[in-house]
PDB file of C-alpha atoms in Angstrom:
ATOM      1  CA  ILE Y1273       9.373 -15.849 -10.805  1.00 77.00           C
ATOM      2  CA  VAL Y1274       7.310 -12.705 -10.327  1.00 75.00           C
ATOM      3  CA  TYR Y1275       4.355 -11.264 -12.214  1.00 73.00           C
ATOM      4  CA  LYS Y1276       6.059  -7.866 -12.583  1.00 76.00           C
ATOM      5  CA  PHE Y1277       9.538  -6.870 -11.465  1.00 74.00           C
ATOM      6  CA  ASP Y1278       8.354  -3.857  -9.458  1.00 73.00           C
ATOM      7  CA  ARG Y1279       6.047  -6.115  -7.415  1.00 69.00           C
ATOM      8  CA  LEU Y1280       9.019  -7.943  -5.899  1.00 74.00           C
ATOM      9  CA  SER Y1281       9.371  -5.053  -3.461  1.00 76.00           C
ATOM     10  CA  ARG Y1282       8.145  -1.471  -3.201  1.00 77.00           C
ATOM     11  CA  SER Y1283      11.396  -0.457  -1.489  1.00 83.00           C
ATOM     12  CA  MET Y1284      14.338   0.310  -3.775  1.00 81.00           C
ATOM     13  CA  LEU Y1285      16.832  -0.664  -1.059  1.00 85.00           C
ATOM     14  CA  ASP Y1286      15.110  -4.008  -0.414  1.00 86.00           C
ATOM     15  CA  PHE Y1287      14.819  -4.672  -4.144  1.00 83.00           C
ATOM     16  CA  LEU Y1288      18.525  -4.093  -4.741  1.00 83.00           C
ATOM     17  CA  GLN Y1289      19.427  -6.227  -1.715  1.00 88.00           C
ATOM     18  CA  LEU Y1290      17.306  -9.091  -3.064  1.00 86.00           C
ATOM     19  CA  ILE Y1291      18.892  -8.782  -6.516  1.00 82.00           C
ATOM     20  CA  LYS Y1292      22.348  -8.892  -4.888  1.00 86.00           C
ATOM     21  CA  GLU Y1293      21.426 -12.025  -2.922  1.00 88.00           C
ATOM     22  CA  PHE Y1294      19.975 -13.639  -6.051  1.00 85.00           C
ATOM     23  CA  ASP Y1295      23.244 -12.962  -7.903  1.00 83.00           C
ATOM     24  CA  GLU Y1296      25.302 -14.469  -5.082  1.00 88.00           C
ATOM     25  CA  LEU Y1297      23.154 -17.617  -5.182  1.00 89.00           C
ATOM     26  CA  ASN Y1298      23.077 -17.763  -9.004  1.00 85.00           C
ATOM     27  CA  VAL Y1299      19.298 -17.311  -8.999  1.00 82.00           C
ATOM     28  CA  VAL Y1300      17.708 -15.773 -12.093  1.00 78.00           C
ATOM     29  CA  LEU Y1301      14.788 -13.387 -11.571  1.00 76.00           C
ATOM     30  CA  VAL Y1302      12.095 -13.790 -14.239  1.00 77.00           C
ATOM     31  CA  SER Y1303       8.922 -11.781 -14.788  1.00 78.00           C
ATOM     32  CA  VAL Y1304       5.895 -13.494 -16.312  1.00 78.00           C
ATOM     33  CA  SER Y1305       4.601 -10.292 -17.934  1.00 81.00           C
ATOM     34  CA  GLN Y1306       7.821  -8.377 -18.714  1.00 79.00           C
ATOM     35  CA  ARG Y1307      10.464  -9.620 -21.152  1.00 80.00           C
ATOM     36  CA  ILE Y1308      13.696  -8.111 -19.852  1.00 75.00           C
ATOM     37  CA  ASP Y1309      17.110  -9.724 -20.065  1.00 73.00           C
ATOM     38  CA  THR Y1310      18.555  -9.001 -16.608  1.00 70.00           C
ATOM     39  CA  SER Y1311      21.912 -10.599 -17.327  1.00 71.00           C
ATOM     40  CA  GLY Y1312      23.442  -7.470 -18.924  1.00 75.00           C
ATOM     41  CA  PRO Y1313      24.006  -3.914 -17.713  1.00 79.00           C
ATOM     42  CA  THR Y1314      21.030  -2.519 -19.661  1.00 81.00           C
ATOM     43  CA  GLY Y1315      18.661  -5.033 -18.098  1.00 77.00           C
ATOM     44  CA  ARG Y1316      20.028  -4.298 -14.616  1.00 78.00           C
ATOM     45  CA  LEU Y1317      19.585  -0.559 -15.173  1.00 83.00           C
ATOM     46  CA  PHE Y1318      16.018  -1.152 -16.275  1.00 80.00           C
ATOM     47  CA  LEU Y1319      15.370  -3.212 -13.131  1.00 79.00           C
ATOM     48  CA  GLN Y1320      16.664  -0.352 -10.989  1.00 81.00           C
ATOM     49  CA  ILE Y1321      14.422   2.103 -12.831  1.00 84.00           C
ATOM     50  CA  LEU Y1322      11.420  -0.185 -12.275  1.00 81.00           C
ATOM     51  CA  ALA Y1323      12.313  -0.493  -8.588  1.00 82.00           C
ATOM     52  CA  ALA Y1324      12.573   3.303  -8.281  1.00 86.00           C
ATOM     53  CA  PHE Y1325       9.163   3.741  -9.898  1.00 83.00           C
ATOM     54  CA  GLY Y1326       7.688   1.072  -7.618  1.00 81.00           C
ATOM     55  CA  GLU Y1327       8.948   2.906  -4.540  1.00 86.00           C
ATOM     56  CA  PHE Y1328       7.728   6.237  -5.948  1.00 88.00           C
ATOM     57  CA  GLU Y1329       4.276   4.748  -6.577  1.00 87.00           C
ATOM     58  CA  ARG Y1330       4.100   3.344  -3.029  1.00 85.00           C
ATOM     59  CA  GLU Y1331       5.016   6.714  -1.512  1.00 89.00           C
ATOM     60  CA  LEU Y1332       2.537   8.524  -3.754  1.00 90.00           C
ATOM     61  CA  ILE Y1333      -0.299   6.174  -2.783  1.00 89.00           C
ATOM     62  CA  ALA Y1334       0.603   6.430   0.914  1.00 88.00           C
ATOM     63  CA  GLY Y1335       0.610  10.229   0.711  1.00 89.00           C
ATOM     64  CA  ARG Y1336      -2.748  10.352  -1.052  1.00 91.00           C
ATOM     65  CA  THR Y1337      -4.267   7.939   1.431  1.00 85.00           C
ATOM     66  CA  LYS Y1338      -2.981   9.991   4.369  1.00 85.00           C
ATOM     67  CA  ASP Y1339      -4.319  13.204   2.819  1.00 84.00           C
ATOM     68  CA  LYS Y1340      -7.732  11.624   2.232  1.00 83.00           C
ATOM     69  CA  MET Y1341      -7.895  10.280   5.795  1.00 78.00           C
ATOM     70  CA  GLN Y1342      -6.960  13.684   7.221  1.00 79.00           C
ATOM     71  CA  ALA Y1343      -9.556  15.442   5.058  1.00 79.00           C
ATOM     72  CA  MET Y1344     -12.216  13.012   6.291  1.00 75.00           C
ATOM     73  CA  ARG Y1345     -11.152  13.547   9.915  1.00 75.00           C
ATOM     74  CA  LYS Y1346     -11.252  17.333   9.441  1.00 74.00           C
ATOM     75  CA  ARG Y1347     -14.860  16.947   8.290  1.00 72.00           C
ATOM     76  CA  GLY Y1348     -15.511  15.023  11.520  1.00 69.00           C
ATOM     77  CA  THR Y1349     -16.047  11.680   9.812  1.00 75.00           C
ATOM     78  CA  TYR Y1350     -15.380   8.473  11.720  1.00 74.00           C
ATOM     79  CA  ILE Y1351     -12.740   6.599   9.705  1.00 71.00           C
ATOM     80  CA  GLY Y1352     -12.486   3.381  11.634  1.00 68.00           C
ATOM     81  CA  GLY Y1353     -10.565   1.984  14.518  1.00 75.00           C
ATOM     82  CA  VAL Y1354     -11.719   1.055  17.982  1.00 82.00           C
ATOM     83  CA  ILE Y1355     -15.141   2.511  18.702  1.00 86.00           C
ATOM     84  CA  PRO Y1356     -15.006   4.483  21.959  1.00 90.00           C
ATOM     85  CA  LEU Y1357     -17.039   3.427  24.976  1.00 91.00           C
ATOM     86  CA  GLY Y1358     -20.327   5.321  24.870  1.00 91.00           C
ATOM     87  CA  TYR Y1359     -20.776   5.009  21.120  1.00 91.00           C
ATOM     88  CA  ASP Y1360     -21.846   2.435  18.554  1.00 89.00           C
ATOM     89  CA  LEU Y1361     -21.371   2.487  14.805  1.00 85.00           C
ATOM     90  CA  ASP Y1362     -24.526   2.947  12.746  1.00 86.00           C
ATOM     91  CA  PRO Y1363     -24.256   0.258  10.035  1.00 83.00           C
ATOM     92  CA  GLN Y1364     -26.072   2.384   7.418  1.00 86.00           C
ATOM     93  CA  THR Y1365     -24.454   5.806   7.898  1.00 83.00           C
ATOM     94  CA  LYS Y1366     -21.119   4.538   9.293  1.00 82.00           C
ATOM     95  CA  LYS Y1367     -21.354   7.326  11.882  1.00 87.00           C
ATOM     96  CA  LEU Y1368     -20.895   7.126  15.620  1.00 88.00           C
ATOM     97  CA  VAL Y1369     -24.182   7.157  17.536  1.00 91.00           C
ATOM     98  CA  VAL Y1370     -24.562   7.438  21.293  1.00 93.00           C
ATOM     99  CA  ASN Y1371     -25.091   4.181  23.194  1.00 93.00           C
ATOM    100  CA  PRO Y1372     -27.206   5.447  26.140  1.00 94.00           C
ATOM    101  CA  GLU Y1373     -26.143   2.765  28.638  1.00 94.00           C
ATOM    102  CA  GLU Y1374     -22.443   3.180  27.908  1.00 93.00           C
ATOM    103  CA  ALA Y1375     -22.765   6.990  27.782  1.00 95.00           C
ATOM    104  CA  THR Y1376     -24.038   6.882  31.371  1.00 94.00           C
ATOM    105  CA  ILE Y1377     -20.894   4.978  32.398  1.00 93.00           C
ATOM    106  CA  VAL Y1378     -18.667   7.484  30.573  1.00 94.00           C
ATOM    107  CA  ARG Y1379     -20.352  10.431  32.339  1.00 95.00           C
ATOM    108  CA  GLU Y1380     -20.008   8.635  35.664  1.00 93.00           C
ATOM    109  CA  LEU Y1381     -16.292   7.967  35.036  1.00 94.00           C
ATOM    110  CA  PHE Y1382     -15.740  11.690  34.442  1.00 94.00           C
ATOM    111  CA  ARG Y1383     -17.783  12.558  37.573  1.00 94.00           C
ATOM    112  CA  LEU Y1384     -15.771  10.068  39.653  1.00 93.00           C
ATOM    113  CA  TYR Y1385     -12.489  11.460  38.343  1.00 94.00           C
ATOM    114  CA  LEU Y1386     -13.508  15.007  39.233  1.00 92.00           C
ATOM    115  CA  GLU Y1387     -14.559  13.786  42.680  1.00 90.00           C
ATOM    116  CA  GLN Y1388     -11.635  11.412  43.390  1.00 85.00           C
ATOM    117  CA  GLN Y1389      -8.869  13.363  41.571  1.00 84.00           C
ATOM    118  CA  GLY Y1390      -6.921  10.218  40.818  1.00 88.00           C
ATOM    119  CA  LEU Y1391      -6.826   7.512  38.162  1.00 91.00           C
ATOM    120  CA  VAL Y1392      -6.098   4.628  40.557  1.00 93.00           C
ATOM    121  CA  ARG Y1393      -9.120   5.399  42.738  1.00 92.00           C
ATOM    122  CA  VAL Y1394     -11.410   5.638  39.702  1.00 93.00           C
ATOM    123  CA  VAL Y1395     -10.036   2.376  38.241  1.00 93.00           C
ATOM    124  CA  THR Y1396     -10.680   0.698  41.582  1.00 92.00           C
ATOM    125  CA  GLU Y1397     -14.242   2.042  41.704  1.00 91.00           C
ATOM    126  CA  ALA Y1398     -14.909   1.086  38.053  1.00 92.00           C
ATOM    127  CA  THR Y1399     -13.685  -2.447  38.753  1.00 93.00           C
ATOM    128  CA  ALA Y1400     -15.885  -2.684  41.851  1.00 93.00           C
ATOM    129  CA  ARG Y1401     -18.897  -1.637  39.768  1.00 93.00           C
ATOM    130  CA  GLY Y1402     -18.062  -4.204  37.072  1.00 91.00           C
ATOM    131  CA  TRP Y1403     -17.391  -1.607  34.373  1.00 93.00           C
ATOM    132  CA  HIS Y1404     -15.054  -2.422  31.533  1.00 91.00           C
ATOM    133  CA  ALA Y1405     -13.771  -1.013  28.251  1.00 91.00           C
ATOM    134  CA  LYS Y1406     -15.852  -1.154  25.080  1.00 89.00           C
ATOM    135  CA  ARG Y1407     -16.910  -4.678  24.095  1.00 88.00           C
ATOM    136  CA  TRP Y1408     -18.201  -5.657  20.656  1.00 83.00           C
ATOM    137  CA  VAL Y1409     -18.662  -8.588  18.320  1.00 82.00           C
ATOM    138  CA  THR Y1410     -16.530  -8.681  15.164  1.00 79.00           C
ATOM    139  CA  LYS Y1411     -17.949  -9.444  11.702  1.00 79.00           C
ATOM    140  CA  ALA Y1412     -16.679 -13.001  12.202  1.00 86.00           C
ATOM    141  CA  GLY Y1413     -18.811 -13.258  15.355  1.00 85.00           C
ATOM    142  CA  LYS Y1414     -15.885 -13.109  17.769  1.00 88.00           C
ATOM    143  CA  LEU Y1415     -16.172 -11.171  21.046  1.00 88.00           C
ATOM    144  CA  PHE Y1416     -13.551  -8.419  21.273  1.00 85.00           C
ATOM    145  CA  GLY Y1417     -12.607  -5.897  23.951  1.00 85.00           C
ATOM    146  CA  GLY Y1418     -14.208  -5.635  27.356  1.00 86.00           C
ATOM    147  CA  ALA Y1419     -10.981  -5.568  29.360  1.00 90.00           C
ATOM    148  CA  PRO Y1420     -11.085  -4.087  32.861  1.00 91.00           C
ATOM    149  CA  PHE Y1421     -10.011  -0.464  33.062  1.00 91.00           C
ATOM    150  CA  THR Y1422      -6.364   0.317  33.732  1.00 91.00           C
ATOM    151  CA  LYS Y1423      -4.758   3.659  34.500  1.00 92.00           C
ATOM    152  CA  LEU Y1424      -3.741   3.970  30.845  1.00 94.00           C
ATOM    153  CA  SER Y1425      -7.106   3.004  29.352  1.00 92.00           C
ATOM    154  CA  LEU Y1426      -8.919   5.331  31.764  1.00 92.00           C
ATOM    155  CA  ARG Y1427      -6.530   8.187  30.967  1.00 94.00           C
ATOM    156  CA  ASN Y1428      -7.120   7.611  27.252  1.00 93.00           C
ATOM    157  CA  LEU Y1429     -10.869   7.715  27.808  1.00 92.00           C
ATOM    158  CA  LEU Y1430     -10.686  10.890  29.915  1.00 94.00           C
ATOM    159  CA  THR Y1431      -8.633  12.706  27.264  1.00 92.00           C
ATOM    160  CA  ASN Y1432     -10.573  11.582  24.181  1.00 91.00           C
ATOM    161  CA  LEU Y1433     -12.131  14.612  22.453  1.00 89.00           C
ATOM    162  CA  VAL Y1434     -14.787  12.411  20.858  1.00 90.00           C
ATOM    163  CA  TYR Y1435     -16.800  12.787  24.066  1.00 93.00           C
ATOM    164  CA  VAL Y1436     -17.328  16.511  23.424  1.00 92.00           C
ATOM    165  CA  GLY Y1437     -18.241  15.951  19.780  1.00 90.00           C
ATOM    166  CA  LYS Y1438     -14.793  16.798  18.426  1.00 88.00           C
ATOM    167  CA  VAL Y1439     -11.984  15.109  16.515  1.00 85.00           C
ATOM    168  CA  GLN Y1440      -8.317  16.069  16.515  1.00 82.00           C
ATOM    169  CA  VAL Y1441      -6.029  16.142  13.483  1.00 79.00           C
ATOM    170  CA  ASP Y1442      -2.394  17.202  13.891  1.00 78.00           C
ATOM    171  CA  GLY Y1443      -3.180  18.877  17.213  1.00 80.00           C
ATOM    172  CA  ILE Y1444      -6.105  20.923  15.816  1.00 82.00           C
ATOM    173  CA  GLU Y1445      -9.678  20.308  16.957  1.00 83.00           C
ATOM    174  CA  TYR Y1446     -12.524  19.967  14.463  1.00 85.00           C
ATOM    175  CA  ASP Y1447     -16.253  19.428  14.951  1.00 85.00           C
ATOM    176  CA  GLY Y1448     -17.174  15.770  14.675  1.00 84.00           C
ATOM    177  CA  ASP Y1449     -20.254  14.496  12.881  1.00 85.00           C
ATOM    178  CA  HIS Y1450     -21.344  12.685  16.050  1.00 87.00           C
ATOM    179  CA  GLU Y1451     -23.250  13.794  19.129  1.00 91.00           C
ATOM    180  CA  ALA Y1452     -21.322  14.830  22.238  1.00 92.00           C
ATOM    181  CA  ILE Y1453     -21.751  12.844  25.454  1.00 94.00           C
ATOM    182  CA  LEU Y1454     -20.226  15.506  27.724  1.00 93.00           C
ATOM    183  CA  ASP Y1455     -20.218  19.260  27.964  1.00 91.00           C
ATOM    184  CA  ARG Y1456     -16.862  20.957  27.367  1.00 92.00           C
ATOM    185  CA  ALA Y1457     -16.531  22.300  30.940  1.00 91.00           C
ATOM    186  CA  THR Y1458     -16.743  18.795  32.426  1.00 91.00           C
ATOM    187  CA  PHE Y1459     -14.287  17.453  29.861  1.00 90.00           C
ATOM    188  CA  ASP Y1460     -11.789  20.277  30.488  1.00 91.00           C
TER     189      ASP Y1460
END
């Protein structure tokens, strides 16, 4: 029993596979809100049409969501995800704001990389100084993040355009709506 037939699955292929399995097991699919006799060819055709429209709707919504997210990124808006070390999220404006203590660590990581010319040496130094990745408390009050730096996490930090006040969408840089922590020459 489903509320609507097209809510069984938003994938036409999955929908048809489920219908096939139901038939093999002599299971009847019933919708609470739609009166369709699925035992005949007309009812089966209608089910396939509903499944096609369900998949179309899913793809349309996904495309619109992606377009909206890209438009927001192009305007430099923070759209969620892991907040980078050196920044906090302003609860009112939902914008990234510089965390002065963490920003000092970020600048020092860049300085050490320029001096040491190697990720392993900088990771070793960061560990010795007790530095770690961004740590925060979730809405549920759970501590998250704060892992020691690795080569990968340090590389990701050193190549993140957010630190020069930029965002990147499809390989193109845009001005972010947040303050830069580093100058472009140091970042480059």
